[in-house]
mmCIF file of C-alpha atoms and ligand atoms in Angstrom:
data_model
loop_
_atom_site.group_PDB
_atom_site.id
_atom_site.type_symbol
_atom_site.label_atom_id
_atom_site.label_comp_id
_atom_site.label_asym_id
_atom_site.label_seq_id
_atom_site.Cartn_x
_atom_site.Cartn_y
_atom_site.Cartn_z
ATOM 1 C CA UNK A 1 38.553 67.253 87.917
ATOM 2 C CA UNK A 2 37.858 69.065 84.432
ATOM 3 C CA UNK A 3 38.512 66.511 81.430
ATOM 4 C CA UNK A 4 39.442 68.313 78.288
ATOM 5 C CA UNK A 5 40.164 67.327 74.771
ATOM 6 C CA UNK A 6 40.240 70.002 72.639
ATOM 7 C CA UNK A 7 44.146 71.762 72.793
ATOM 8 C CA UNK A 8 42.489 74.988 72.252
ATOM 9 C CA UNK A 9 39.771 74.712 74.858
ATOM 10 C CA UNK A 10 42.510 73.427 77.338
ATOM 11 C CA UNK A 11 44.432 76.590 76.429
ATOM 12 C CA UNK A 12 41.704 79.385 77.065
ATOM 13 C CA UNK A 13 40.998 77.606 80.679
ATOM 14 C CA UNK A 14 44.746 77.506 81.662
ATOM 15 C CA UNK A 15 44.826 80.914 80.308
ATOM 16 C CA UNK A 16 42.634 82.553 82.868
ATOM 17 C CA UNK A 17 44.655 80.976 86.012
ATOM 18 C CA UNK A 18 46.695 83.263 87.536
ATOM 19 C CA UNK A 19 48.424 80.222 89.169
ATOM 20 C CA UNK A 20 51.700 78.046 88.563
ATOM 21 C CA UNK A 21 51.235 75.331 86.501
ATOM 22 C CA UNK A 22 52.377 71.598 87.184
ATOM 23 C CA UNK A 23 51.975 69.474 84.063
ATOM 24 C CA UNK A 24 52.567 65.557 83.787
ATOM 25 C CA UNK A 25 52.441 64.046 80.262
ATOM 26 C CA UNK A 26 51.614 60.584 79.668
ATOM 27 C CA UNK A 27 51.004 57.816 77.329
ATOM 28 C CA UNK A 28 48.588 56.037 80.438
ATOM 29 C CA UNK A 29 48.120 52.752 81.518
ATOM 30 C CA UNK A 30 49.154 54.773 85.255
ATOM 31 C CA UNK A 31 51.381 53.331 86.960
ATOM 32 C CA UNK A 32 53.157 54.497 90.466
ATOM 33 C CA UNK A 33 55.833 55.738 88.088
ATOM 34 C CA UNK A 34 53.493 58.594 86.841
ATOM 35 C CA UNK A 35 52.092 58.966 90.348
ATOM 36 C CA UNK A 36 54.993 59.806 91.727
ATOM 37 C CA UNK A 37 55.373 62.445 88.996
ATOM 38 C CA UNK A 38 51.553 63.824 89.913
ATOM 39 C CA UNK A 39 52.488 64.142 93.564
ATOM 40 C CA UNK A 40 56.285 66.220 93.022
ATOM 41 C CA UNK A 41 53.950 68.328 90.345
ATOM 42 C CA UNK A 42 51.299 68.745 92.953
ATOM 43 C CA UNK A 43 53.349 69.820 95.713
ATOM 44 C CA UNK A 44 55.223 72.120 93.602
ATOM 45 C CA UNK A 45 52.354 73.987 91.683
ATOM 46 C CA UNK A 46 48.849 75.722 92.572
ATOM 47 C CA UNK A 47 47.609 73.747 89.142
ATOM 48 C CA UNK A 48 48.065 69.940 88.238
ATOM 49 C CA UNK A 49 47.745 69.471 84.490
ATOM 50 C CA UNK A 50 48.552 65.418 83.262
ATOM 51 C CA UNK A 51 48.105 64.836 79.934
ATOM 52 C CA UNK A 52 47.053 60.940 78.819
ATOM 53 C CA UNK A 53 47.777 60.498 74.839
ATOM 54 C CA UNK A 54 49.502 58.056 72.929
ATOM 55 C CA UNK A 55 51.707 59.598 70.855
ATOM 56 C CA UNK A 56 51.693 57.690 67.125
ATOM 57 C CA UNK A 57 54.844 59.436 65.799
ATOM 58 C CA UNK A 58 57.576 58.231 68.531
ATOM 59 C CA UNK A 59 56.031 54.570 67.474
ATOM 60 C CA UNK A 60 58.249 52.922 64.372
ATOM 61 C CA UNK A 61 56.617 50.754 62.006
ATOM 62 C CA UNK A 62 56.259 47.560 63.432
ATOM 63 C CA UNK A 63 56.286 48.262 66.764
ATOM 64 C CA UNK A 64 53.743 47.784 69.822
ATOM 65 C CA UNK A 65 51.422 51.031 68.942
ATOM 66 C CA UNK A 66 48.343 49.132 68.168
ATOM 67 C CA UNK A 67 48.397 46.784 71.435
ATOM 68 C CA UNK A 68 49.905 49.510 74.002
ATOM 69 C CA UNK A 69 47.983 48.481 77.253
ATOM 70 C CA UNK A 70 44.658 51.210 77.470
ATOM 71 C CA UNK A 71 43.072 51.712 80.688
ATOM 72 C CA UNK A 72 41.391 54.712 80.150
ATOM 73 C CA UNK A 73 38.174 54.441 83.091
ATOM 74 C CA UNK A 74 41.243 53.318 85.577
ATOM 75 C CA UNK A 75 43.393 56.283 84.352
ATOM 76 C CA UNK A 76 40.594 58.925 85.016
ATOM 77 C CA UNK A 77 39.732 57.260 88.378
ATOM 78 C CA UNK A 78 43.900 57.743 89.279
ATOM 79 C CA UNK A 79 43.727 61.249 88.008
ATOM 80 C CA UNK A 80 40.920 61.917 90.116
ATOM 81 C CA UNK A 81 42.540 60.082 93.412
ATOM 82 C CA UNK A 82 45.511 61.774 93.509
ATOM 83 C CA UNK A 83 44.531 65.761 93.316
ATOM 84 C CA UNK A 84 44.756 66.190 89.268
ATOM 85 C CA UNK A 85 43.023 69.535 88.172
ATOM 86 C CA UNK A 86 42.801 69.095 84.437
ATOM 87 C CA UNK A 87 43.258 65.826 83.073
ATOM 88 C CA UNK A 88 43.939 66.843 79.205
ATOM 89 C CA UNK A 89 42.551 63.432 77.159
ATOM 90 C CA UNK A 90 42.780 64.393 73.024
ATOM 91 C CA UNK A 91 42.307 62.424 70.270
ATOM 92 C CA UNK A 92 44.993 61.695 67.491
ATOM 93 C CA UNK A 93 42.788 64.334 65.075
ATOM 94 C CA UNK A 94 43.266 67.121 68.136
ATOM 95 C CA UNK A 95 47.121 66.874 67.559
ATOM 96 C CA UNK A 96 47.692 66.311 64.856
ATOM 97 C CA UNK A 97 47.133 67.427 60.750
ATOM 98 C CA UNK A 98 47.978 65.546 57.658
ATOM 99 C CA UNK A 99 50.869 67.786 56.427
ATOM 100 C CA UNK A 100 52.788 69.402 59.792
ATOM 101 C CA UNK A 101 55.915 70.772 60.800
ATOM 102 C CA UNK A 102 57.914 68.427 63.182
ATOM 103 C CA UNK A 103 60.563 68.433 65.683
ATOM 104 C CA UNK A 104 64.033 66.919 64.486
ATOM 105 C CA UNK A 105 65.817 64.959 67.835
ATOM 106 C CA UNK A 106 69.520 66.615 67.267
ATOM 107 C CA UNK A 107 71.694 64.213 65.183
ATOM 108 C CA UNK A 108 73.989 63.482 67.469
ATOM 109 C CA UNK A 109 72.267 62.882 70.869
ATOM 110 C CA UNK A 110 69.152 62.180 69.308
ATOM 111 C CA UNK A 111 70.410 58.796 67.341
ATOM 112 C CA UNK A 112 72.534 56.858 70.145
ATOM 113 C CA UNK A 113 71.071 54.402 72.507
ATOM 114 C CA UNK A 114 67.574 54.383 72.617
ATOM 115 C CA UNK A 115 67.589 56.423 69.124
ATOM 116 C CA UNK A 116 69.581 54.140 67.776
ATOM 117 C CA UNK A 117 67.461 51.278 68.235
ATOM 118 C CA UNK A 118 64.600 53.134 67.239
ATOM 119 C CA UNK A 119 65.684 55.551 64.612
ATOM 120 C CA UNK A 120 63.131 58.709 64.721
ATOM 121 C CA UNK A 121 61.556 57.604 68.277
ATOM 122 C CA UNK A 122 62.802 60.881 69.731
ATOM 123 C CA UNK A 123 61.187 63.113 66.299
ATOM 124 C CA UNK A 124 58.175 62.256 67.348
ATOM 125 C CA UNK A 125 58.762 62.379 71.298
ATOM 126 C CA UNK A 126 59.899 65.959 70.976
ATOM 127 C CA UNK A 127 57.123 66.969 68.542
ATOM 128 C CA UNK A 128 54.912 65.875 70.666
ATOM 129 C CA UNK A 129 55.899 67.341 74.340
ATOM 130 C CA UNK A 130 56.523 70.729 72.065
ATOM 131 C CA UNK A 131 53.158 70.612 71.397
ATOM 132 C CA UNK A 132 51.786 69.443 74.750
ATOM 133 C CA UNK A 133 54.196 72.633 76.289
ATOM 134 C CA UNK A 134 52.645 75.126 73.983
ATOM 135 C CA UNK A 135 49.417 74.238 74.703
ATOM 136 C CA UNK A 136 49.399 73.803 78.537
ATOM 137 C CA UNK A 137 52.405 76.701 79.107
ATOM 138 C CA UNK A 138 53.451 75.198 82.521
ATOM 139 C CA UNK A 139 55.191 76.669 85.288
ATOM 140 C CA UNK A 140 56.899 73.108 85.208
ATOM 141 C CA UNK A 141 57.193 70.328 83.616
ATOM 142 C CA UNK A 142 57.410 66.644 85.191
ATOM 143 C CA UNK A 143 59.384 63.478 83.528
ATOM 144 C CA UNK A 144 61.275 60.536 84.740
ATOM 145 C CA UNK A 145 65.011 59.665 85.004
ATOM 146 C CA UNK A 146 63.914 56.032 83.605
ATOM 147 C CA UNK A 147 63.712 57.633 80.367
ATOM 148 C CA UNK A 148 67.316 59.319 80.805
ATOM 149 C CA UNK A 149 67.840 59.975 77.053
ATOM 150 C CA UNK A 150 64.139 61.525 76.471
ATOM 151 C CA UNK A 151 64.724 63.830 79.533
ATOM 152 C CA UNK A 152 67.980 64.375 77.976
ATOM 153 C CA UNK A 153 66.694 65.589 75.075
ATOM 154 C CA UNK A 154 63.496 67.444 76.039
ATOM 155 C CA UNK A 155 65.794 69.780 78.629
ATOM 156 C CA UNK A 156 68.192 70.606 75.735
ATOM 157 C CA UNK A 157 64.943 71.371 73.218
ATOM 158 C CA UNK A 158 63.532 73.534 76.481
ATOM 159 C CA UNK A 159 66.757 75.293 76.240
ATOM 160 C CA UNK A 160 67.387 75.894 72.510
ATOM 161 C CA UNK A 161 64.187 77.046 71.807
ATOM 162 C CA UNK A 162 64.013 79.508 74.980
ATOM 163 C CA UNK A 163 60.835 78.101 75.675
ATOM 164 C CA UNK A 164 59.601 79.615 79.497
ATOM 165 C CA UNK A 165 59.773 75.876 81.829
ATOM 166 C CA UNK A 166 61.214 74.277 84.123
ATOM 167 C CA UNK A 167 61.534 70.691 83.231
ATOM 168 C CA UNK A 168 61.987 68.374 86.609
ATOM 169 C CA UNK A 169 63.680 65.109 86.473
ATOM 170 C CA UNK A 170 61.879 62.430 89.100
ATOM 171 C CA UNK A 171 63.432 59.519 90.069
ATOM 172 C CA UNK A 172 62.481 56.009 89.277
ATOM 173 C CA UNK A 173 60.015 54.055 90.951
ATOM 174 C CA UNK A 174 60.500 50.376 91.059
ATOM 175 C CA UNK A 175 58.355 47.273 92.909
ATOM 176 C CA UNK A 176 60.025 46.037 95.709
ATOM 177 C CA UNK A 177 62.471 43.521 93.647
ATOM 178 C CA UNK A 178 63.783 46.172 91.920
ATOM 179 C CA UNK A 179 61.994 45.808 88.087
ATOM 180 C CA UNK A 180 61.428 49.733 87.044
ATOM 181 C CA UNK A 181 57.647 50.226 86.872
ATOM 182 C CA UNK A 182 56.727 50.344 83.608
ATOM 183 C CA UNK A 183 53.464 50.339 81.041
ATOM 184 C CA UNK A 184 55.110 48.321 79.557
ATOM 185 C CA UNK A 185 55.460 45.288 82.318
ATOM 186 C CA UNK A 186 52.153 44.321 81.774
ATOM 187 C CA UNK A 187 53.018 42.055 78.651
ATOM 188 C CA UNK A 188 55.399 40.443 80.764
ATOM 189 C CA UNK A 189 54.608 36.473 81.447
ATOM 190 C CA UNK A 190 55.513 35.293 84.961
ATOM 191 C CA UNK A 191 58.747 33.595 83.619
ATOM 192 C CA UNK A 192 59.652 36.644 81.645
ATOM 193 C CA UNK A 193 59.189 39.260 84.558
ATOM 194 C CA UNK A 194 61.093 36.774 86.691
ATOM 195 C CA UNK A 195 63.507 37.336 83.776
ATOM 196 C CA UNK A 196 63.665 40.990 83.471
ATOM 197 C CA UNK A 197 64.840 41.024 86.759
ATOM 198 C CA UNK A 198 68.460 40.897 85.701
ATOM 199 C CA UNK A 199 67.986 44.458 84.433
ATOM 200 C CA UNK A 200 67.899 45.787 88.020
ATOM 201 C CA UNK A 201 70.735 43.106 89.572
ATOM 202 C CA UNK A 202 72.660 44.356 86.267
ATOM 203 C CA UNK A 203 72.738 48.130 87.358
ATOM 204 C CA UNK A 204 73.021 47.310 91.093
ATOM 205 C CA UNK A 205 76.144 45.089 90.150
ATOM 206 C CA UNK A 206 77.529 48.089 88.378
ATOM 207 C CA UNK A 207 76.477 50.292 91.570
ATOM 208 C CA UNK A 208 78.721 47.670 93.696
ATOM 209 C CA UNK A 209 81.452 47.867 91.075
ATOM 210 C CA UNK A 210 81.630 51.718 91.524
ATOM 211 C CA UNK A 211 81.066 51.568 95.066
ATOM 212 C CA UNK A 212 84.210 49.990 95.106
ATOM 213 C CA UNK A 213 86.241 52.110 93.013
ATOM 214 C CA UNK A 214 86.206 50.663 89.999
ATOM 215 C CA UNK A 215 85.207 53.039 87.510
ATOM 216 C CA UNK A 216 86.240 51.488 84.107
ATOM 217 C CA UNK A 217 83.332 51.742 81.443
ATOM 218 C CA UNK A 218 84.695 48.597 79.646
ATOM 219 C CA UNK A 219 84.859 46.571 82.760
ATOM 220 C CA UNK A 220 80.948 47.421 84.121
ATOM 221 C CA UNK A 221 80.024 46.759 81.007
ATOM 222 C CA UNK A 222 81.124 43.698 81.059
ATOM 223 C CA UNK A 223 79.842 42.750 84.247
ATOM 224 C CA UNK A 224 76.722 44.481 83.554
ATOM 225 C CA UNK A 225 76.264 41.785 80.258
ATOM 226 C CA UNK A 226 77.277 38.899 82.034
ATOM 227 C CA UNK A 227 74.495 39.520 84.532
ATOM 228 C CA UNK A 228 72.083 40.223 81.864
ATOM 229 C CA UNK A 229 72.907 36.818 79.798
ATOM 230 C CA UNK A 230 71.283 35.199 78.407
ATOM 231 C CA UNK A 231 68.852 38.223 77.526
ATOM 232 C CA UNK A 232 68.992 39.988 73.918
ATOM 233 C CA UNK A 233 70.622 43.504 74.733
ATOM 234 C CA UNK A 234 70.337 46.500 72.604
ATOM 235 C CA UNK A 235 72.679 48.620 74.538
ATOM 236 C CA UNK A 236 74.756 48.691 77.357
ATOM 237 C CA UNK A 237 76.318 51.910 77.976
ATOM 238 C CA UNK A 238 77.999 54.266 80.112
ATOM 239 C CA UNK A 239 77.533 57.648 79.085
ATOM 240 C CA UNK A 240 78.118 61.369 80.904
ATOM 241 C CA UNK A 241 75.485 63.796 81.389
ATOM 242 C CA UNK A 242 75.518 65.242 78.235
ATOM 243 C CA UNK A 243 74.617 60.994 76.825
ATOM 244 C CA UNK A 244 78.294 61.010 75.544
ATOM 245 C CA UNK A 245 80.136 57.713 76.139
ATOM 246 C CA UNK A 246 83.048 57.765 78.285
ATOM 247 C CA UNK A 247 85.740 55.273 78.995
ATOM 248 C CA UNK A 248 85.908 55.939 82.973
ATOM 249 C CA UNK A 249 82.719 56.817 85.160
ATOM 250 C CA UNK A 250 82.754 59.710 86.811
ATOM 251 C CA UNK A 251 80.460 60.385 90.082
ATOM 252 C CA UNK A 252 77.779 63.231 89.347
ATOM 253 C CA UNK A 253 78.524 63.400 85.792
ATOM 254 C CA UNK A 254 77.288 59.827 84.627
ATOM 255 C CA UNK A 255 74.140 57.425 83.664
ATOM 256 C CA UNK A 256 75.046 53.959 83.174
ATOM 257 C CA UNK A 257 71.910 52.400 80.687
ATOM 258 C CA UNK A 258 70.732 49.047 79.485
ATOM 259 C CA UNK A 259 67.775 48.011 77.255
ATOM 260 C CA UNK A 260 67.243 44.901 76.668
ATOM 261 C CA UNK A 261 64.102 42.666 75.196
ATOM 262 C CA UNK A 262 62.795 40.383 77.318
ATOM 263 C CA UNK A 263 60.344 37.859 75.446
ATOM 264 C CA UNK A 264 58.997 40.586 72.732
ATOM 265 C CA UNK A 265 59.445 43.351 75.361
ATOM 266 C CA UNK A 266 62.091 45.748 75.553
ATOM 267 C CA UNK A 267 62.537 46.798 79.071
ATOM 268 C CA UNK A 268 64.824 49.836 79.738
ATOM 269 C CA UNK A 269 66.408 50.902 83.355
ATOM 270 C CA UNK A 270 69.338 53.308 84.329
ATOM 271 C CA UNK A 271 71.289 54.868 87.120
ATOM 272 C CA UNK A 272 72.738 57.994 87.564
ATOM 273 C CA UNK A 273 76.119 58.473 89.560
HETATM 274 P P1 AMP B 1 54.978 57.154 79.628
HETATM 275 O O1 AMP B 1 53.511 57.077 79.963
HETATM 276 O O2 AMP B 1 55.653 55.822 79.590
HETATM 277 O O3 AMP B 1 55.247 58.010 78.420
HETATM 278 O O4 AMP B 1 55.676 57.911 80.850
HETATM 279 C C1 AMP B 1 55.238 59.180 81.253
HETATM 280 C C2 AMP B 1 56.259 59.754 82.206
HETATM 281 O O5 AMP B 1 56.379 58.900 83.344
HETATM 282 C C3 AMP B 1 57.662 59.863 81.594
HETATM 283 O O6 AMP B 1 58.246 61.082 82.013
HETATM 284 C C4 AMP B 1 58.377 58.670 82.180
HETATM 285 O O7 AMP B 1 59.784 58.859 82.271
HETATM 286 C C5 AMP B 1 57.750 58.614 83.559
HETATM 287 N N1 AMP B 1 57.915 57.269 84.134
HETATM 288 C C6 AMP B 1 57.648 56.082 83.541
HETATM 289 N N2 AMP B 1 57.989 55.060 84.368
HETATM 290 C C7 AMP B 1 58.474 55.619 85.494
HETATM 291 C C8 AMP B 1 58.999 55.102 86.718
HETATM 292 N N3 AMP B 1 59.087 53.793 86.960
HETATM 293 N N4 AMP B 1 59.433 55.982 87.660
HETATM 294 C C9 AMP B 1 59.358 57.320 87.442
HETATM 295 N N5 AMP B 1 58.864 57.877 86.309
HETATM 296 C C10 AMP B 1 58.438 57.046 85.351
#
């Protein structure tokens, strides 16, 4: 496994491939989330390309930034494991200047939900992956319906700046009781994982309300935030394809979202119909 750092380095090897290109980007702390990413990317492409870097300008003020878990040694080892060709590892100073052009998350789509609660997150998300695509130029591109709303938005910037890849959308992995893997789990206390298991009995009581036929947004909703009580919820919503909010769900056309904070932690999970 090569381990780059410098963007333009990166982009003079990938250059000289005459391969397809499979590329992963990550924050780290690799979980089975991201591996199942690696592996679709691997099977798919002659070239895997992941990408570890945590990305200062989706972070607000104030939030977890500076204590975002780091397992760098672990990370490579992972890489290695599982078939990764370039493992592309920059610092802050590779990426970024002090006075730069950025990405603007559409002001619509881009400030609901998750961008609501964390006005700007997705500037800085799509700033970033628009720089990570320009400087690996994959064949494809690999992210995870857990993050519904950033996959949201990074297919519609792929598509309204004509840039040349495929972005895939992976399902989520979960542990066997249902919590969505996460970096972020690992500042969960025993009580409070035990906790954040109402995210996943929240979205699997919505599954059984639509299983049944009942489609009304209002009424999973409801359901959805009685199961998640006593929790602090930033959003429960039911939303179409295109992360508009719709009064009935409608099968293939819908993601039905929570976040909520659990301890100091928020915790986000999903399902699509
Ligand atoms: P992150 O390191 O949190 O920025 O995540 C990197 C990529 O892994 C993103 O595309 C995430 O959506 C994806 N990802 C994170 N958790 C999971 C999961 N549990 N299942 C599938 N993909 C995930």
């Amino acid at each position: 496994m090569k381990i780059i750092s410098s963007p333009l380095e990166l982009k003079n090897y990938l250059k000289n491939q005459n391969a397809s290109i499979g590329f992963v980007p990550t924050m780290g702390a690799l979980h089975e989330g991201h591996i199942s990413l690696m592996k679709r990317a691997k099977e798919e492409n002659d070239i895997l390309v992941v990408s570890i870097f945590l990305n200062p300008t989706q972070f607000l003020k104030g939030e977890d930034l500076d204590k975002y878990p780091k397992k760098d040694e672990a990370d490579k080892r992972i890489c290695e494991l599982f078939g990764v060709d370039v493992l592309f590892f920059p610092q802050v100073s590779d990426i970024y200047g002090s006075d730069e052009a950025s990405v603007l998350a559409p002001k619509v789509r881009g400030f609901v939900l998750e961008g609501e609660s964390r006005p700007g997150h997705f500037n800085g998300v799509l700033t970033v992956v628009m720089k990570l695509l320009n400087i690996v130029n994959p064949t494809r591109a690999y992210f995870g319906k857990k993050d519904a709303q950033q996959l949201n938005l990074i297919s519609l910037m792929t598509k309204q700046f004509f840039m040349d890849v495929e972005i895939v959308p992976v399902d989520t992995v979960r542990e066997k009781d249902g919590l969505a893997l996460s970096s972020r789990n690992a500042y969960l206390s025993k009580q409070e994982r035990a906790e954040a298991l109402k995210i996943a009995a929240s979205l699997r009581a919505a599954s059984a309300l639509v299983s049944r036929g009942i489609l009304d947004a209002d009424e999973i909703i409801k359901v959805m935030r009685e199961t998640l009580a006593p929790l602090e919820i930033f959003y429960v919503e039911v939303v179409n394809r295109d992360f508009e909010k719709i009064s009935v769900a409608q099968i293939g056309n819908t993601v039905i979202l929570a976040e909520v904070k659990v301890g100091t932690t928020r915790l986000l999970d999903n399902i699509w119909l």
